XYZ file of C-alpha atoms in Angstrom:
581
model
C 0.000 0.000 0.000
C 2.953 2.322 0.558
C 4.627 1.609 -2.807
C 4.435 4.809 -4.859
C 7.028 3.900 -7.476
C 4.397 3.900 -10.208
C 3.272 7.483 -9.579
C 4.556 10.715 -11.060
C 6.053 13.343 -8.752
C 2.905 15.449 -9.120
C 0.732 12.467 -8.139
C 2.973 11.722 -5.154
C 2.610 15.306 -3.898
C -1.149 15.122 -4.352
C -1.392 11.844 -2.420
C 0.839 13.161 0.346
C -1.379 16.200 0.794
C -4.549 14.107 0.577
C -3.377 11.583 3.185
C -2.185 14.394 5.431
C -5.687 15.877 5.332
C -7.295 12.516 6.119
C -4.969 11.997 9.074
C -5.639 15.510 10.342
C -9.399 14.883 10.251
C -8.832 11.702 12.278
C -6.789 13.643 14.828
C -3.577 11.973 13.713
C -0.334 13.635 12.653
C 1.511 13.023 9.367
C 4.719 11.057 9.734
C 7.496 13.171 11.215
C 5.174 15.932 12.458
C 5.092 16.860 16.134
C 1.935 18.170 17.830
C 2.363 21.651 19.317
C 2.820 21.815 23.061
C -0.366 22.832 24.877
C 1.000 26.018 26.367
C -2.404 26.946 27.767
C -2.842 23.734 29.742
C 0.699 24.094 31.034
C -0.124 27.599 32.286
C -3.332 26.332 33.895
C -1.443 23.450 35.523
C 1.037 25.854 37.114
C -1.795 27.933 38.579
C -3.513 24.841 39.991
C -0.207 23.573 41.423
C 0.224 26.926 43.187
C -3.211 26.575 44.807
C -5.097 28.844 42.414
C -8.657 28.211 41.235
C -9.420 28.539 37.547
C -12.415 30.666 36.578
C -15.303 28.822 34.832
C -14.204 30.036 31.393
C -10.768 28.493 31.915
C -12.391 25.255 33.038
C -14.541 25.337 29.887
C -11.471 25.684 27.670
C -9.744 22.941 29.643
C -12.632 20.498 29.188
C -12.864 20.957 25.414
C -11.290 23.253 22.866
C -13.967 25.713 21.717
C -12.524 25.582 18.204
C -13.810 21.986 18.011
C -17.469 22.964 18.483
C -18.645 22.597 14.872
C -20.651 19.381 15.308
C -22.447 20.715 18.384
C -23.246 23.953 16.568
C -24.622 21.965 13.627
C -26.907 19.995 15.945
C -28.126 23.195 17.623
C -28.835 24.835 14.267
C -30.770 21.793 13.055
C -32.896 21.937 16.212
C -33.299 25.735 16.056
C -31.688 25.900 19.490
C -29.456 28.556 21.072
C -26.509 27.515 23.288
C -26.706 27.307 27.057
C -24.261 27.646 29.912
C -20.590 27.788 29.031
C -21.358 26.861 25.429
C -22.433 30.499 25.045
C -18.806 31.399 25.812
C -17.433 28.691 23.487
C -19.540 29.970 20.580
C -17.714 33.302 20.780
C -14.545 31.566 19.533
C -16.399 31.314 16.217
C -17.517 34.937 16.314
C -21.058 34.043 17.403
C -22.491 35.949 20.370
C -25.815 34.877 21.859
C -26.974 38.310 23.031
C -30.080 37.409 25.074
C -31.840 38.948 26.918
C -31.182 42.097 24.852
C -32.074 40.150 21.680
C -32.999 36.481 21.413
C -30.539 36.013 18.583
C -26.893 35.725 17.594
C -24.595 38.549 16.645
C -21.721 37.578 14.363
C -18.515 39.602 14.513
C -16.028 39.273 11.659
C -12.301 39.702 11.080
C -10.812 41.931 8.369
C -7.159 42.949 8.776
C -6.721 46.689 8.987
C -10.450 47.162 8.415
C -9.910 46.990 4.641
C -12.066 44.818 2.408
C -13.186 44.483 -1.182
C -16.546 45.568 -2.522
C -17.313 41.898 -3.219
C -16.869 41.154 0.475
C -18.769 44.252 1.610
C -21.671 43.494 -0.695
C -21.586 39.873 0.477
C -21.874 40.882 4.131
C -24.917 42.978 3.259
C -26.473 40.006 1.496
C -25.755 37.735 4.489
C -27.314 40.274 6.851
C -30.402 40.459 4.669
C -30.790 36.679 4.244
C -30.018 35.544 7.768
C -30.009 38.607 10.044
C -31.723 41.913 10.630
C -30.855 43.383 7.249
C -28.116 45.703 8.498
C -24.520 45.687 9.734
C -22.751 47.775 12.360
C -19.241 49.203 12.018
C -17.385 48.680 15.303
C -14.688 50.614 17.126
C -12.147 48.043 15.902
C -12.805 48.898 12.236
C -14.846 45.738 11.940
C -18.374 44.685 10.987
C -20.958 42.739 12.904
C -24.235 41.203 11.746
C -27.110 41.105 14.221
C -30.495 39.379 14.724
C -29.354 35.966 13.454
C -31.764 33.162 14.311
C -30.622 29.923 15.941
C -31.234 27.930 12.758
C -28.942 30.155 10.687
C -25.758 30.195 12.783
C -23.815 27.902 10.454
C -25.386 29.434 7.359
C -23.771 32.715 8.367
C -20.370 31.202 9.197
C -20.216 29.323 5.903
C -21.390 32.311 3.868
C -18.773 34.534 5.534
C -16.014 32.074 4.625
C -17.281 31.783 1.067
C -16.657 35.515 0.480
C -13.094 35.187 1.733
C -13.563 36.384 5.319
C -13.680 34.663 8.684
C -15.163 35.152 12.130
C -12.790 32.699 13.813
C -11.469 34.130 17.071
C -13.501 37.336 16.722
C -14.765 37.043 20.293
C -13.958 35.565 23.709
C -10.358 35.014 24.855
C -8.668 35.629 21.542
C -6.765 38.219 19.546
C -9.415 40.493 18.105
C -9.490 42.085 14.665
C -6.087 43.596 13.833
C -6.515 47.316 13.264
C -4.305 49.486 11.099
C -4.263 52.998 9.715
C -7.458 53.328 7.635
C -5.675 55.568 5.129
C -2.723 53.176 4.768
C -1.052 53.524 1.384
C -2.959 56.679 0.443
C -2.203 59.107 3.296
C -0.190 62.208 2.356
C 1.562 62.173 5.726
C 2.114 58.500 6.519
C 5.554 57.075 7.206
C 4.736 53.508 6.175
C 1.893 51.523 4.647
C 0.606 49.243 7.427
C -1.579 47.039 5.210
C 1.029 44.289 4.628
C 1.772 44.079 8.352
C -1.873 43.901 9.437
C -2.501 41.239 6.802
C 0.589 39.208 7.766
C -0.288 39.233 11.469
C -3.912 38.352 10.718
C -2.879 35.223 8.821
C -0.217 34.336 11.401
C -2.920 34.286 14.087
C -5.456 32.407 11.979
C -2.915 29.669 11.246
C -1.523 29.227 14.777
C -4.102 27.339 16.798
C -2.111 27.798 20.002
C -2.682 31.569 19.825
C -6.379 31.051 20.675
C -7.802 30.699 24.178
C -5.698 33.375 25.897
C -6.247 34.383 29.533
C -8.488 37.178 28.163
C -9.125 39.119 24.955
C -6.213 40.876 23.255
C -6.062 43.918 20.940
C -3.297 44.848 18.474
C -3.008 47.924 16.240
C -0.557 49.342 13.681
C -0.235 53.111 13.260
C 1.618 54.244 10.150
C 1.893 57.900 11.141
C -0.923 59.186 8.929
C -3.513 61.874 9.506
C -6.243 59.482 10.696
C -5.670 57.892 14.084
C -6.113 54.203 14.843
C -5.803 54.752 18.648
C -2.912 52.311 18.862
C -2.068 53.414 22.411
C -5.383 51.979 23.678
C -4.370 48.446 22.601
C -2.581 45.604 24.373
C 0.085 45.942 21.674
C 0.527 49.143 19.713
C 3.011 49.453 16.872
C 3.612 53.169 16.243
C 5.658 54.168 13.197
C 8.548 56.587 13.740
C 11.217 58.010 11.457
C 14.825 57.707 12.611
C 17.376 60.017 11.085
C 21.128 59.829 10.655
C 23.257 59.798 13.776
C 20.998 57.485 15.808
C 22.069 54.130 17.220
C 20.336 52.388 14.294
C 20.447 52.952 10.533
C 18.175 55.754 9.336
C 14.720 54.657 8.223
C 11.177 53.935 9.418
C 10.712 51.740 12.474
C 7.958 50.959 14.965
C 7.902 51.802 18.648
C 6.483 48.962 20.738
C 3.728 49.988 23.130
C 2.261 47.544 25.660
C -0.691 47.181 27.992
C -3.233 49.761 26.814
C -6.725 49.343 28.257
C -8.371 52.710 28.850
C -11.452 51.086 30.348
C -9.134 50.111 33.219
C -7.439 53.485 33.351
C -4.262 52.855 31.361
C -2.800 53.769 28.018
C -0.150 51.519 26.505
C 3.293 52.239 27.910
C 6.312 52.842 25.731
C 8.425 49.695 26.017
C 11.585 51.498 24.857
C 11.854 48.964 22.027
C 12.393 49.827 18.372
C 11.413 47.327 15.692
C 12.084 47.084 11.994
C 8.817 46.432 10.110
C 9.709 42.790 9.436
C 10.205 42.225 13.183
C 6.661 43.240 14.186
C 4.851 39.947 13.540
C 7.362 37.680 15.348
C 7.539 40.116 18.267
C 3.732 40.273 18.492
C 3.641 36.467 18.600
C 6.291 36.401 21.328
C 4.427 38.994 23.419
C 1.221 36.965 23.135
C 3.052 33.775 24.168
C 4.503 35.545 27.210
C 0.976 36.693 28.048
C -0.313 33.129 27.681
C 2.341 31.937 30.109
C 1.889 34.648 32.747
C -1.694 35.908 32.384
C -4.117 35.590 35.292
C -6.590 32.716 34.836
C -8.189 33.068 38.270
C -9.747 36.540 37.955
C -11.374 37.720 34.703
C -11.239 41.365 35.791
C -7.439 41.250 36.111
C -6.669 38.939 33.207
C -5.498 41.566 30.685
C -1.898 42.305 29.719
C -1.859 45.517 31.791
C -2.029 43.487 34.979
C 0.795 41.175 33.911
C 2.943 44.266 33.361
C 1.888 45.662 36.734
C 2.803 42.391 38.428
C 6.037 41.485 36.632
C 7.274 44.935 35.701
C 8.127 45.992 32.155
C 11.751 44.795 32.176
C 10.915 41.277 33.323
C 8.041 41.002 30.850
C 10.343 42.055 28.011
C 12.813 39.402 29.149
C 9.994 36.818 28.965
C 9.146 38.088 25.481
C 12.791 37.688 24.425
C 12.690 34.102 25.712
C 9.808 33.291 23.366
C 11.303 35.339 20.541
C 14.704 33.699 20.797
C 16.465 37.038 20.295
C 17.206 40.282 22.097
C 14.980 43.285 21.530
C 16.511 46.531 20.305
C 16.345 49.142 23.088
C 16.349 52.774 21.965
C 15.259 55.716 24.160
C 12.274 57.663 22.855
C 14.326 60.867 22.945
C 16.302 59.556 19.960
C 13.214 59.099 17.795
C 11.345 61.440 15.483
C 7.911 62.803 16.355
C 4.691 61.638 14.792
C 2.897 63.986 12.418
C -0.347 65.589 13.597
C -3.626 63.699 13.764
C -6.549 65.535 12.165
C -9.536 64.798 14.359
C -12.140 64.554 11.619
C -9.993 63.531 8.641
C -12.076 60.360 8.482
C -15.002 62.486 7.253
C -15.328 64.270 3.907
C -13.165 64.591 0.792
C -9.379 64.422 1.214
C -6.564 64.358 -1.320
C -4.519 61.162 -1.439
C -0.794 60.925 -1.883
C -1.514 59.728 -5.423
C -1.945 62.812 -7.613
C -5.483 63.434 -8.809
C -7.083 60.899 -6.424
C -9.115 61.359 -3.252
C -10.705 59.371 -0.483
C -14.164 60.214 0.791
C -15.168 59.529 4.386
C -18.848 58.695 4.815
C -20.856 59.635 7.893
C -22.784 56.614 9.141
C -25.518 57.166 11.747
C -23.771 55.696 14.830
C -22.057 53.149 12.600
C -25.101 51.415 11.107
C -25.726 50.560 7.426
C -28.663 48.772 5.821
C -28.001 45.991 3.330
C -29.281 48.224 0.530
C -26.892 50.994 1.541
C -24.017 48.512 1.633
C -24.752 47.436 -1.916
C -25.002 51.072 -2.972
C -21.674 51.995 -1.376
C -20.021 48.954 -2.985
C -21.369 49.997 -6.385
C -19.886 53.487 -5.943
C -16.466 52.060 -5.058
C -16.613 49.769 -8.098
C -17.745 52.474 -10.509
C -15.610 55.383 -9.369
C -12.870 53.899 -7.187
C -10.658 50.826 -7.004
C -13.189 48.437 -5.473
C -11.763 48.955 -1.992
C -13.543 50.047 1.196
C -11.864 51.028 4.448
C -13.487 50.938 7.877
C -12.280 53.162 10.717
C -12.271 52.966 14.519
C -14.605 55.979 14.395
C -17.435 53.737 13.144
C -17.466 55.018 9.591
C -15.919 54.059 6.240
C -13.818 55.516 3.446
C -14.123 55.047 -0.308
C -10.662 55.474 -1.782
C -9.136 56.262 -5.181
C -11.814 58.661 -6.430
C -10.578 60.939 -9.233
C -10.913 64.703 -8.838
C -13.549 64.997 -11.557
C -15.674 62.164 -10.065
C -15.953 63.655 -6.566
C -19.172 65.643 -7.209
C -20.931 62.613 -8.680
C -19.869 60.364 -5.790
C -20.927 62.814 -3.088
C -24.311 63.223 -4.771
C -24.776 59.430 -4.917
C -23.814 59.118 -1.248
C -26.572 61.541 -0.312
C -29.051 59.604 -2.455
C -28.241 56.557 -0.336
C -29.377 58.460 2.747
C -25.805 58.935 3.958
C -23.479 61.949 3.994
C -19.822 62.826 3.529
C -19.880 65.963 5.650
C -20.817 66.429 9.266
C -20.935 69.061 11.960
C -18.100 69.361 14.461
C -20.451 67.576 16.865
C -21.511 64.646 14.704
C -18.191 64.069 12.895
C -16.834 61.784 15.602
C -19.956 60.693 17.409
C -19.242 57.158 18.622
C -21.697 54.806 20.327
C -21.493 51.181 21.404
C -24.290 48.691 20.658
C -26.369 49.711 23.655
C -29.039 47.769 25.514
C -31.031 46.956 22.375
C -28.310 44.444 21.512
C -26.054 43.983 24.546
C -27.043 42.615 27.934
C -24.321 44.585 29.739
C -25.452 48.037 28.594
C -27.508 50.196 30.917
C -28.664 52.536 28.147
C -29.857 52.701 24.544
C -26.661 54.387 23.395
C -27.224 54.485 19.635
C -30.631 56.178 19.631
C -29.651 58.446 22.538
C -26.481 59.511 20.708
C -28.631 60.709 17.816
C -30.957 62.573 20.200
C -27.963 64.243 21.843
C -26.404 65.233 18.518
C -29.657 66.715 17.222
C -30.087 68.748 20.414
C -26.530 70.111 20.336
C -26.511 70.902 16.615
C -29.658 72.998 16.994
C -28.221 75.046 19.851
C -24.412 75.197 19.647
C -22.275 76.275 16.671
C -18.854 74.745 17.201
C -15.948 75.973 15.082
C -13.636 73.112 16.097
C -14.228 69.347 16.193
C -15.226 67.688 19.449
C -15.336 63.899 19.836
C -18.300 62.536 21.800
C -18.289 58.868 22.867
C -21.267 57.067 24.431
C -20.705 53.695 26.066
C -23.372 51.708 27.866
C -21.318 50.020 30.577
C -17.871 50.044 32.238
C -16.518 47.651 29.592
C -16.177 50.883 27.592
C -16.433 49.405 24.097
C -16.931 52.950 22.785
C -13.893 54.141 24.792
C -15.547 57.003 26.643
C -12.281 57.687 28.454
C -10.615 58.995 25.269
C -13.431 61.245 24.071
C -13.387 65.017 24.448
C -16.739 64.264 26.044
C -17.428 60.737 27.242
C -20.768 59.441 28.452
C -20.950 56.270 30.553
C -24.368 54.653 30.757
C -25.804 54.230 34.261
C -29.151 53.660 35.930
C -30.240 56.774 37.845
C -32.661 56.454 40.753
C -35.393 59.096 40.493
C -37.744 58.730 43.467
C -37.265 54.973 43.548
C -37.740 54.534 39.816
C -34.426 53.751 38.016
C -34.170 55.409 34.599
C -31.503 55.433 31.915
C -28.831 58.075 32.309
C -25.164 58.907 31.961
C -22.144 59.967 33.937
C -20.401 62.711 31.957
C -16.638 62.815 31.505
C -14.467 65.399 29.746
C -10.864 65.844 28.628
C -10.025 62.468 27.147
C -7.734 62.060 24.183
C -5.151 59.846 22.519
C -1.883 60.375 20.677
C -0.593 63.918 21.234
C -3.675 64.634 23.396
C -3.272 61.491 25.482
C -5.348 61.802 28.629
C -8.054 59.900 30.483
C -11.329 61.775 30.722
C -12.406 63.018 34.172
C -15.886 62.712 35.613
C -17.796 66.003 35.751
C -21.333 64.801 36.465
C -21.639 61.446 38.312
C -24.982 60.370 36.903
C -27.790 62.314 35.249
C -31.102 61.078 33.829
C -30.987 61.012 30.029
C -33.540 63.836 29.907
C -30.984 66.109 31.600
C -27.920 64.991 29.621
C -28.325 67.044 26.414
C -28.761 70.275 28.396
C -25.724 69.522 30.578
C -23.487 68.767 27.599
C -24.796 71.903 25.924
C -23.727 73.879 28.995
C -20.181 72.508 28.793
C -19.896 73.413 25.110
C -21.367 76.879 25.646
C -18.890 77.450 28.495
C -16.064 76.457 26.176
C -17.158 78.958 23.520
C -17.758 81.731 26.043
C -14.670 81.408 28.234
C -11.931 79.866 26.078
C -8.669 81.598 25.314
C -8.769 82.546 21.650
C -8.971 79.468 19.477
C -7.876 76.879 22.024
C -9.347 73.415 21.616
C -12.009 71.948 23.879
C -9.391 69.461 25.098
C -7.023 72.253 26.185
C -9.887 74.272 27.700
C -11.107 71.531 30.026
C -7.695 70.213 31.068
C -6.914 73.524 32.785
C -10.035 73.446 34.961
C -11.310 71.091 37.637
C -14.795 69.575 37.726
C -16.267 72.177 40.082
C -15.107 75.090 37.919
C -16.381 73.449 34.726
C -19.822 72.898 36.279
C -19.874 76.510 37.465
C -18.928 77.825 34.028
C -21.529 75.587 32.353
C -24.247 76.959 34.664
C -23.132 80.522 33.945
C -23.121 79.924 30.190
C -26.651 78.503 30.254
C -27.901 81.304 32.523
C -26.504 83.891 30.114
C -28.460 82.578 27.127
C -30.834 84.992 25.491
C-alpha cells in the first residue's frame, strides 16, 4: 500500500497532501510531524499547582477546545436551538455571540485585517445580513463589521457564507486576539511614514494559522499606526506598533521603524506604555507572537477582571516582561530611548469624514458619515457599487465607526458625493456629529444600561440645533464600564448608568471630559456622576457653551477643560446657560 514507485512526482505530492488531510481529520499527525505543546494547559497546571482556582471560562477551555465545536453547533442549528451555559462562551470563539436577553438572537462579529475589504466582500456581508439577520450591519470601534439578529437555525449558514466571500469570524470574540486594526488611510495618506496594510494582513494570517494563539487568559487587541492623519488609537491596545522616522546619527540605521507599546486598556485606566523597544517592520509579527506567548504563560486565569496584559505588566514589571518576550522570541529586543526618535505627524480629528486628497496625484478618499455606525443591506450594496464604478473596489473601515471610499478621481468627486446623499448617507458632518461614537447599547447587549445608539442621535440633534462649534469635538457614548466605545478617550465621554429618580431607576449617563489619545493622550475626568438622560443634552450643551464663552482665543475643547477642575467646569456651564438669550 505504501509503494508509490508507479506514480509521477505530481501524483505523489497530491497523495501526500490528501493523506495528510485525512490523518488531520482523524486527529492523527503526518509522519514526522510533532503536535504543538499545549501552552495553555501548562499555564493552567502551574496555577492549579500553586493553589489557584481557575475561573469557569478556563475550566470550559480545559474540558474541550472551543474551536472543536462545529458538530455541536450543527446539531443546535438543526434543532433551532441557542446555546446554554458555558457553550455560550465557546460559541464566541467562532464569532457568534448569543446576546439574550437584549435580543434572542446571535450577533456575528467578523475579522478583516486593517479594516480593509473588497466591494465583493462588503456586498456579500450585506447580502448575508439580509438573508439571515436583521438586514443591516454595524461598524465597530475596531474597524470591523458585525451582523445582528441571526436566528438559531442560521448560525452555520452565516459562518459558511462569511467564509465563502473570503472572510472569517474565527477568534472574533472571547479570549482571543481580536481584529487587527491598522491605519485606515494606509497607502494613500499624504503624511504617513509607512503603509501598514502588509503588516496587518501578515499578522492576521499568522494568528489564523496558529491554533495555540487562541484561548488566551483574556481578549487581546493589536493595532498598527503608520503615522498618517487618521488615528487608529494604537495606544489603547494591548500591543501598539507606532511608526517613527529615525534620522542619521541614531544608534540604528536611518529609516522607518515601529515603537512597541504595551498594555493599553483605557477602560481600566491605562494607556499603553512605551516599552523602549524599536522594531524594523519585518520584526513586528514575530515580536507580536512572542508577546502573546509571554501573556499566555503569565496571564491571570483566576480573575477575569485582572486577566489583561496591563495586569501582567503591573505584576512582573516591564523589564521582566520584556525578558519573557525575548525568551519566546529567541532574540534580544533593540532598546532605543524615545528621545532619539522622530515625532509623529499631527492627527486631524475629523480627517475620516469628507473629501481628502490622497498621496496619489489626482485621487481622493471620501469619508462617509454613518448614523452611529449602522448601514442597511441596501446601503451597503449602494456603497459597494460606488467604489466599483468610481474607485478601485476597496472600502476602508475606521475605529470611528465610519468608512472611506478610496481612489476617487478629482472629476468624479461631485458625482460620488451626490450618490452618497441619495443613499441616505453623507460625507460631511458638523463638528459635533463628525466623531460621534456609540457602542451597541441595551437593544443588543445585555451589559449596557442605556440605549446608546438612539440616545447619541438625540444628543447630537439637540446640540446641533443650539451650539455652533468651530472646532471638532469627539463625543463617545458607552453603555457600561466595559467601555467598548472608549468614553475615556473622548473630548466628552458618556458612561451609561441607571439613575434612581424617586425609587424609579431610569436610563442616564455619567459625563466625563478631557479624554484624548496620541498627542492629546489623557483619560477623561468625571464632571457629572450620573444624570437622567432627559438632563444629559442640556448639561453637555452647557459645557460646550462654556467652552465657547470662556476659552482663550482658538484653544481646543481638550485644552480648555484640562486647565479646569470639575467644580469650575460645572460653574462655568451653569453661567453659560444662565446667560443665554
